[in-house]
Amino acid sequence: MPEASRSVRINTWKDFRIIVNGCYYILQRGVQQLDVRVETKTKDNVFLTAVVSVQYQVIREKAYQAFYALTNARQQITSHIYDVMRSQLPTLELDAVFEAKEELALAVKNALHETMSGYGYQILQALITDIDPDQRVKNAMNEINSAKRLKFAVAEKAEGQKILQVKSAEAEAEAKYLSGVGVAKQRKAIVDGLRTSIVDFSGNIKGASSKDVMDLLLLTQYFDCIRDVGSASHCKTTFVSSSSDGMRDSLLIANAAKLS
């Protein structure tokens, strides 16, 4: 087409107005966005749908190329996105795909920049806005994650019960040790008191032997025991003689008291 029959006029900041043989063609100047859904599979044979958003605009100095070189720029961008995504995703497993979003977006942007700049378009940004596996795959992933967390919870619960049992055993052992120490000190104090009492009693009363003193102490403790048992409410203690006849009589007396 002769130079005289075509020209480009910047009408507003929003668009270019191209005049060809007196006809106006409007080429949008502002930033445009194209959202492309790509369905493909991963290395571990999981099918997913990825959404790629590309932001682009016409380069001011290359308005002619943008108008004449391509009949459908959006279709050209879409084709390149399909090519990059369907060559990159099959090399990654599903978990790695979510981690490699930035790398995938950069690969798409670089591929589009190399191609579309020659056609008068500038690629401003490429984003992976969504990665959507099949619903059954998502359910399976959730179940796996739930099972892992449940396993961890069970292990933590078992560990807690183990610690509780260990601490309980340690506390019981410590209590028994302290109880034994207390009983030993109590018995030592009783022995020391008895020794002192025997020495004092023998020294004050002439002719009294150690056996006499012990008998007197045992008798005193016996009376103290009878007093404590008798003063206790609802006491069910029965004193039985050590002889066979005495045991029989004691049982008969206790039975008669029960019947009355």
XYZ file of N, CA and C in Angstrom, residues 19-218:
600
model
N -5.515 5.319 9.519
C -6.279 5.744 8.346
C -5.711 5.032 7.125
N -6.542 4.246 6.467
C -6.154 3.543 5.254
C -7.159 3.887 4.160
N -6.632 4.618 3.111
C -7.508 5.033 2.005
C -8.755 5.743 2.514
N -8.550 6.593 3.520
C -9.665 7.377 4.039
C -10.519 6.645 5.045
N -10.228 5.361 5.323
C -11.002 4.594 6.307
C -10.262 4.570 7.636
N -11.016 4.717 8.701
C -10.435 4.728 10.041
C -10.511 3.339 10.653
N -9.367 2.914 11.192
C -9.312 1.669 11.968
C -8.741 2.007 13.345
N -9.451 1.589 14.371
C -9.037 1.915 15.745
C -8.257 0.749 16.327
N -7.072 1.032 16.797
C -6.224 0.044 17.450
C -6.052 0.477 18.898
N -6.522 -0.345 19.831
C -6.507 0.031 21.244
C -5.089 0.219 21.741
N -4.877 1.329 22.422
C -3.545 1.695 22.877
C -3.280 1.291 24.331
N -4.299 1.229 25.157
C -4.128 0.954 26.584
C -3.746 -0.497 26.860
N -3.519 -0.765 28.128
C -3.150 -2.112 28.564
C -4.363 -3.035 28.467
N -4.161 -4.187 27.865
C -5.221 -5.174 27.728
C -4.821 -6.441 28.500
N -5.825 -7.208 28.891
C -5.562 -8.453 29.612
C -6.285 -9.596 28.921
N -5.574 -10.696 28.796
C -6.124 -11.901 28.183
C -5.990 -13.048 29.185
N -7.124 -13.684 29.493
C -7.147 -14.834 30.396
C -7.321 -16.103 29.579
N -6.380 -17.030 29.739
C -6.383 -18.265 28.955
C -6.433 -19.457 29.907
N -7.370 -20.361 29.671
C -7.480 -21.597 30.453
C -6.803 -22.727 29.674
N -5.844 -23.351 30.317
C -5.069 -24.414 29.675
C -5.302 -25.710 30.440
N -5.753 -26.730 29.739
C -5.947 -28.036 30.360
C -4.834 -28.969 29.899
N -4.146 -29.548 30.873
C -3.042 -30.453 30.559
C -2.848 -31.400 31.741
N -1.823 -32.234 31.686
C -1.557 -33.159 32.776
C -0.134 -32.990 33.276
N 0.091 -33.463 34.479
C 1.399 -33.350 35.112
C 2.213 -34.627 34.902
N 3.403 -34.634 35.460
C 4.289 -35.790 35.312
C 3.704 -37.037 35.965
N 2.961 -36.852 37.060
C 2.342 -37.992 37.734
C 0.916 -38.257 37.235
N 0.630 -37.821 35.976
C -0.623 -38.140 35.275
C -1.859 -37.605 35.991
N -1.764 -36.399 36.507
C -2.911 -35.722 37.107
C -3.341 -34.610 36.155
N -4.578 -34.641 35.702
C -5.085 -33.609 34.812
C -5.518 -32.395 35.630
N -5.163 -31.233 35.114
C -5.508 -29.992 35.801
C -5.775 -28.898 34.779
N -6.382 -27.830 35.261
C -6.647 -26.652 34.436
C -5.938 -25.465 35.052
N -5.083 -24.830 34.267
C -4.347 -23.661 34.730
C -4.867 -22.422 34.012
N -5.015 -21.338 34.746
C -5.473 -20.070 34.181
C -4.282 -19.117 34.121
N -3.962 -18.664 32.898
C -2.836 -17.749 32.679
C -3.386 -16.402 32.254
N -3.006 -15.365 32.970
C -3.443 -13.997 32.647
C -2.249 -13.217 32.113
N -2.419 -12.681 30.897
C -1.344 -11.931 30.237
C -1.799 -10.489 30.032
N -0.971 -9.566 30.446
C -1.245 -8.137 30.245
C -0.290 -7.610 29.171
N -0.833 -6.963 28.174
C -0.030 -6.509 27.033
C -0.592 -5.200 26.500
N 0.214 -4.537 25.662
C -0.240 -3.309 25.004
C 0.551 -3.104 23.721
N 0.019 -2.250 22.856
C 0.675 -1.933 21.592
C 1.848 -0.990 21.850
N 2.985 -1.291 21.218
C 4.151 -0.405 21.314
C 3.926 0.791 20.385
N 4.081 1.977 20.919
C 3.773 3.197 20.171
C 4.533 3.261 18.848
N 5.832 2.935 18.892
C 6.648 3.059 17.688
C 6.372 1.944 16.679
N 5.619 0.884 17.098
C 5.367 -0.246 16.203
C 3.876 -0.438 15.955
N 3.165 0.655 15.870
C 1.719 0.573 15.645
C 1.410 -0.059 14.288
N 2.235 0.232 13.270
C 2.019 -0.369 11.934
C 2.123 -1.887 12.005
N 3.192 -2.398 12.667
C 3.363 -3.843 12.773
C 2.203 -4.478 13.537
N 1.769 -3.801 14.610
C 0.673 -4.342 15.393
C -0.610 -4.443 14.573
N -0.782 -3.509 13.630
C -2.017 -3.515 12.839
C -1.928 -4.456 11.642
N -0.761 -4.452 10.957
C -0.656 -5.187 9.700
C -0.084 -6.600 9.856
N 0.754 -6.840 10.887
C 1.446 -8.128 10.972
C 0.531 -9.254 11.423
N -0.418 -8.946 12.313
C -1.294 -9.986 12.841
C -2.757 -9.631 12.600
N -3.516 -10.636 12.240
C -4.961 -10.424 12.109
C -5.669 -10.644 13.443
N -5.074 -11.468 14.319
C -5.689 -11.732 15.620
C -4.577 -11.931 16.641
N -4.219 -10.836 17.328
C -3.128 -10.889 18.303
C -3.492 -11.773 19.498
N -4.737 -11.738 19.931
C -5.150 -12.523 21.089
C -5.024 -14.022 20.813
N -5.350 -14.426 19.573
C -5.217 -15.839 19.224
C -3.749 -16.257 19.191
N -2.890 -15.353 18.729
C -1.460 -15.638 18.687
C -0.898 -15.806 20.100
N -1.305 -14.938 21.017
C -0.845 -15.028 22.395
C -1.340 -16.319 23.042
N -2.602 -16.653 22.758
C -3.181 -17.881 23.305
C -2.404 -19.106 22.846
N -2.035 -19.141 21.567
C -1.297 -20.288 21.030
C 0.051 -20.443 21.710
N 0.748 -19.342 21.952
C 2.038 -19.418 22.613
C 1.887 -19.857 24.073
N 0.823 -19.421 24.733
C 0.587 -19.849 26.115
C 0.356 -21.348 26.167
N -0.473 -21.861 25.241
C -0.697 -23.309 25.168
C 0.625 -24.061 24.974
N 1.455 -23.549 24.099
C 2.710 -24.231 23.778
C 3.624 -24.298 25.002
N 3.752 -23.167 25.710
C 4.658 -23.138 26.861
C 4.122 -24.004 28.003
N 2.855 -23.842 28.334
C 2.285 -24.560 29.469
C 2.255 -26.069 29.221
N 1.910 -26.481 28.015
C 1.815 -27.908 27.727
C 3.176 -28.554 27.511
N 4.214 -27.754 27.448
C 5.565 -28.318 27.394
C 6.239 -28.305 28.767
N 5.805 -27.391 29.648
C 6.425 -27.271 30.969
C 5.733 -28.134 32.018
N 4.416 -28.112 32.071
C 3.695 -28.827 33.124
C 3.915 -30.340 33.110
N 3.970 -31.015 31.957
C 4.199 -32.468 31.988
C 5.547 -32.891 32.571
N 6.449 -31.942 32.804
C 7.746 -32.272 33.414
C 7.725 -32.136 34.936
N 6.607 -31.684 35.484
C 6.507 -31.449 36.923
C 5.409 -32.312 37.530
N 5.631 -32.761 38.767
C 4.576 -33.432 39.500
C 3.617 -32.398 40.087
N 2.453 -32.874 40.527
C 1.396 -31.954 40.943
C 1.850 -31.025 42.061
N 2.497 -31.576 43.077
C 2.946 -30.728 44.188
C 3.963 -29.690 43.723
N 4.807 -30.082 42.768
C 5.825 -29.146 42.272
C 5.211 -28.044 41.425
N 4.059 -28.312 40.811
C 3.411 -27.301 39.976
C 3.024 -26.085 40.823
N 2.460 -26.348 42.012
C 2.050 -25.239 42.875
C 3.264 -24.432 43.357
N 4.395 -25.095 43.496
C 5.592 -24.401 43.951
C 6.303 -23.653 42.822
N 5.998 -24.027 41.574
C 6.724 -23.463 40.425
C 5.893 -22.450 39.656
N 4.904 -21.835 40.292
C 4.052 -20.867 39.604
C 4.856 -19.686 39.057
N 5.785 -19.185 39.862
C 6.585 -18.035 39.418
C 7.449 -18.404 38.216
N 8.056 -19.591 38.258
C 8.903 -20.019 37.134
C 8.082 -20.218 35.866
N 6.884 -20.784 36.003
C 6.017 -20.978 34.834
C 5.579 -19.638 34.246
N 5.208 -18.716 35.112
C 4.783 -17.394 34.634
C 5.921 -16.681 33.916
N 7.138 -16.820 34.447
C 8.294 -16.178 33.803
C 8.586 -16.815 32.450
N 8.444 -18.132 32.356
C 8.660 -18.803 31.073
C 7.656 -18.341 30.029
N 6.393 -18.167 30.437
C 5.362 -17.678 29.509
C 5.687 -16.254 29.060
N 6.067 -15.418 29.999
C 6.366 -14.022 29.666
C 7.549 -13.916 28.703
N 8.616 -14.675 28.971
C 9.788 -14.617 28.103
C 9.474 -15.111 26.696
N 8.695 -16.184 26.597
C 8.347 -16.713 25.280
C 7.484 -15.731 24.499
N 6.525 -15.120 25.171
C 5.662 -14.148 24.495
C 6.430 -12.884 24.121
N 7.356 -12.455 24.982
C 8.119 -11.237 24.690
C 8.969 -11.407 23.432
N 9.614 -12.567 23.307
C 10.457 -12.795 22.132
C 9.643 -12.790 20.843
N 8.413 -13.302 20.919
C 7.604 -13.409 19.708
C 6.805 -12.147 19.427
N 6.102 -11.648 20.432
C 5.141 -10.571 20.212
C 5.793 -9.212 20.037
N 7.015 -9.028 20.527
C 7.661 -7.721 20.330
C 7.905 -7.454 18.852
N 8.138 -8.503 18.087
C 8.315 -8.317 16.646
C 7.033 -7.939 15.939
N 5.898 -8.205 16.552
C 4.606 -7.840 15.980
C 4.070 -6.525 16.520
N 4.872 -5.838 17.332
C 4.446 -4.529 17.821
C 3.712 -4.572 19.152
N 3.823 -5.666 19.867
C 3.142 -5.772 21.161
C 4.164 -5.954 22.280
N 3.915 -5.267 23.377
C 4.756 -5.375 24.565
C 4.038 -6.217 25.621
N 4.718 -7.238 26.116
C 4.158 -8.086 27.162
C 4.572 -7.493 28.513
N 3.610 -6.992 29.233
C 3.897 -6.345 30.507
C 4.013 -7.345 31.661
N 3.118 -8.318 31.690
C 3.117 -9.256 32.804
C 2.401 -10.534 32.402
N 2.852 -11.632 32.960
C 2.184 -12.922 32.797
C 2.052 -13.549 34.177
N 0.834 -13.972 34.508
C 0.556 -14.497 35.840
C -0.179 -15.827 35.752
N 0.195 -16.758 36.626
C -0.571 -17.995 36.791
C -1.571 -17.723 37.915
N -2.810 -17.420 37.554
C -3.794 -16.985 38.541
C -4.551 -18.142 39.183
N -4.523 -19.329 38.584
C -5.264 -20.443 39.171
C -4.709 -21.766 38.662
N -4.641 -22.735 39.565
C -4.283 -24.118 39.218
C -5.350 -25.000 39.846
N -6.132 -25.647 39.017
C -7.314 -26.368 39.495
C -7.268 -27.825 39.040
N -6.820 -28.752 39.917
C -6.857 -30.173 39.558
C -8.299 -30.685 39.573
N -8.465 -31.919 39.119
C -9.774 -32.559 39.164
C -10.265 -32.646 40.610
N -11.579 -32.544 40.797
C -12.144 -32.538 42.147
C -11.803 -33.800 42.914
N -11.770 -34.948 42.232
C -11.420 -36.190 42.909
C -9.971 -36.173 43.396
N -9.102 -35.537 42.623
C -7.704 -35.416 43.042
C -7.603 -34.520 44.270
N -8.355 -33.424 44.279
C -8.325 -32.532 45.431
C -8.857 -33.232 46.680
N -9.912 -34.022 46.508
C -10.443 -34.764 47.647
C -9.408 -35.754 48.179
N -8.714 -36.435 47.255
C -7.681 -37.392 47.671
C -6.540 -36.688 48.398
N -6.132 -35.523 47.893
C -5.062 -34.762 48.549
C -5.485 -34.323 49.947
N -6.747 -33.916 50.091
C -7.240 -33.514 51.407
C -7.269 -34.696 52.370
N -7.643 -35.871 51.857
C -7.679 -37.058 52.711
C -6.269 -37.461 53.148
N -5.311 -37.358 52.228
C -3.919 -37.670 52.578
C -3.411 -36.715 53.652
N -3.696 -35.444 53.462
C -3.263 -34.446 54.443
C -3.936 -34.672 55.786
N -5.239 -35.004 55.734
C -5.962 -35.281 56.973
C -5.388 -36.503 57.686
N -5.052 -37.559 56.918
C -4.480 -38.763 57.516
C -3.122 -38.464 58.158
N -2.304 -37.656 57.503
C -1.005 -37.292 58.065
C -1.169 -36.527 59.374
N -2.107 -35.587 59.379
C -2.318 -34.802 60.599
C -2.891 -35.665 61.725
N -3.786 -36.607 61.356
C -4.346 -37.509 62.358
C -3.256 -38.403 62.944
N -2.369 -38.899 62.081
C -1.254 -39.718 62.550
C -0.366 -38.936 63.500
N -0.097 -37.694 63.158
C 0.726 -36.840 64.018
C 0.026 -36.587 65.352
N -1.310 -36.360 65.298
C -2.059 -36.113 66.531
C -2.050 -37.338 67.436
N -2.218 -38.536 66.833
C -2.199 -39.771 67.627
C -0.835 -39.967 68.280
N 0.228 -39.719 67.505
C 1.580 -39.863 68.056
C 1.812 -38.891 69.207
N 1.346 -37.658 69.037
C 1.519 -36.664 70.095
C 0.709 -37.036 71.335
N -0.508 -37.567 71.106
C -1.336 -37.982 72.244
C -0.673 -39.132 73.004
N -0.160 -40.127 72.251
C 0.521 -41.253 72.889
C 1.751 -40.781 73.660
N 2.494 -39.851 73.078
C 3.673 -39.321 73.764
C 3.280 -38.596 75.044
N 2.149 -37.866 74.973
C 1.668 -37.177 76.167
C 1.257 -38.156 77.266
N 0.556 -39.244 76.862
C 0.174 -40.254 77.848
C 1.404 -40.935 78.449
N 2.421 -41.173 77.606
C 3.653 -41.777 78.106
C 4.319 -40.883 79.145
N 4.405 -39.612 78.835
C 5.022 -38.669 79.776
C 4.217 -38.612 81.070
N 2.866 -38.633 80.931
C 2.010 -38.588 82.114
C 2.230 -39.815 82.997
N 2.323 -41.001 82.377
C 2.549 -42.220 83.151
C 3.925 -42.214 83.806
N 4.928 -41.758 83.068
C 6.278 -41.704 83.634
C 6.322 -40.753 84.823
N 5.726 -39.582 84.637
C 5.723 -38.606 85.730
C 4.930 -39.117 86.925
N 3.802 -39.826 86.636
C 3.008 -40.388 87.717
C 3.805 -41.442 88.487
N 4.537 -42.307 87.745
C 5.360 -43.321 88.400
C 6.474 -42.673 89.211
N 7.092 -41.650 88.652
C 8.143 -40.949 89.387
C 7.589 -40.307 90.662
N 6.377 -39.713 90.536
C 5.772 -39.086 91.714
C 5.428 -40.134 92.774
N 4.902 -41.298 92.320
C 4.567 -42.364 93.263
C 5.818 -42.895 93.965
N 6.895 -43.088 93.188
C 8.141 -43.559 93.783
C 8.679 -42.550 94.785
N 8.595 -41.264 94.435
C 9.078 -40.225 95.344
C 8.228 -40.178 96.612
N 6.892 -40.378 96.428
C 6.005 -40.363 97.598
C 6.304 -41.542 98.521
N 6.527 -42.727 97.910
C 6.843 -43.900 98.728
C 8.183 -43.731 99.437
N 9.117 -43.140 98.743
C 10.428 -42.907 99.372
C 10.297 -41.965 100.566
N 9.558 -40.866 100.352
C 9.384 -39.913 101.446
C 8.585 -40.534 102.590
N 7.575 -41.387 102.223
C 6.811 -42.068 103.262
C 7.705 -43.011 104.073
N 8.569 -43.742 103.369
C 9.502 -44.625 104.069
C 10.439 -43.866 104.975
N 10.922 -42.714 104.458
C 11.804 -41.891 105.288
C 11.064 -41.416 106.532
N 9.775 -41.046 106.352
C 8.990 -40.584 107.503
C 8.749 -41.688 108.513
N 8.412 -42.896 108.017
C 8.198 -44.025 108.926
C 9.479 -44.359 109.682
N 10.607 -44.353 108.953
C 11.886 -44.655 109.603
C 12.206 -43.630 110.689
N 11.949 -42.362 110.407
C 12.209 -41.332 111.417
C 11.252 -41.481 112.600
N 9.982 -41.847 112.266
C 9.020 -42.043 113.341
C 9.448 -43.188 114.268
N 9.850 -44.297 113.658
C 10.278 -45.445 114.464
C 11.545 -45.131 115.265
N 12.427 -44.393 114.667
C 13.646 -44.008 115.386
C 13.299 -43.130 116.582
N 12.339 -42.220 116.360
C 11.935 -41.360 117.474
C 11.282 -42.175 118.575
N 10.451 -43.177 118.178
C 9.813 -44.037 119.197
C 10.864 -44.822 119.978
N 11.822 -45.401 119.269
C 12.879 -46.167 119.925
C 13.688 -45.277 120.860
N 14.011 -44.067 120.374
C 14.777 -43.150 121.235
C 13.973 -42.774 122.475
N 12.644 -42.570 122.287
C 11.804 -42.238 123.446
C 11.705 -43.383 124.427
N 11.556 -44.611 123.884
C 11.497 -45.776 124.768
C 12.804 -45.958 125.512
N 13.894 -45.768 124.826
C 15.204 -45.924 125.483
C 15.346 -44.921 126.624
N 14.943 -43.697 126.337
C 15.047 -42.664 127.369
C 14.148 -42.978 128.564
N 12.903 -43.476 128.228
C 11.967 -43.802 129.306
C 12.494 -44.951 130.168
N 13.041 -45.978 129.514
C 13.585 -47.121 130.262
C 14.738 -46.686 131.158
N 15.622 -45.870 130.634
C 16.774 -45.415 131.417
C 16.314 -44.592 132.603
N 15.373 -43.673 132.390
C 14.893 -42.816 133.474
C 14.140 -43.631 134.525
N 13.275 -44.578 134.024
C 12.486 -45.394 134.975
C 13.394 -46.293 135.813
N 14.368 -46.902 135.182
C 15.281 -47.791 135.904
C 16.128 -47.012 136.904
N 16.466 -45.798 136.544
C 17.289 -45.001 137.443
C 16.527 -44.487 138.642
N 15.227 -44.243 138.495
C 14.439 -43.675 139.585
C 13.843 -44.741 140.509
N 13.547 -45.937 139.952
C 12.936 -46.994 140.772
C 13.956 -48.131 140.917
N 14.346 -48.383 142.147
C 15.335 -49.414 142.378
C 14.716 -50.796 142.241
N 15.458 -51.704 141.664
C 15.011 -53.089 141.502
C 14.191 -53.322 140.257
N 13.855 -52.265 139.506
C 13.063 -52.423 138.283
C 13.993 -52.816 137.136
N 13.581 -53.901 136.455
C 14.384 -54.368 135.317
C 13.866 -53.753 134.027
N 14.622 -53.968 132.975
C 14.213 -53.461 131.671
C 12.933 -54.118 131.197
N 12.729 -55.432 131.531
C 11.519 -56.125 131.135
C 10.295 -55.521 131.809
N 10.423 -55.161 133.071
C 9.301 -54.537 133.774
C 8.905 -53.224 133.116
N 9.902 -52.486 132.714
C 9.621 -51.199 132.059
C 8.920 -51.413 130.728
N 9.364 -52.395 129.942
C 8.752 -52.679 128.648
C 7.320 -53.157 128.817
N 7.066 -54.009 129.804
C 5.699 -54.472 130.052
C 4.786 -53.304 130.395
N 5.296 -52.403 131.226
C 4.502 -51.236 131.604
C 4.192 -50.352 130.398
N 5.176 -50.176 129.514
C 4.956 -49.351 128.323
C 3.956 -49.995 127.376
N 4.079 -51.328 127.205
C 3.136 -52.021 126.338
C 1.724 -51.951 126.904
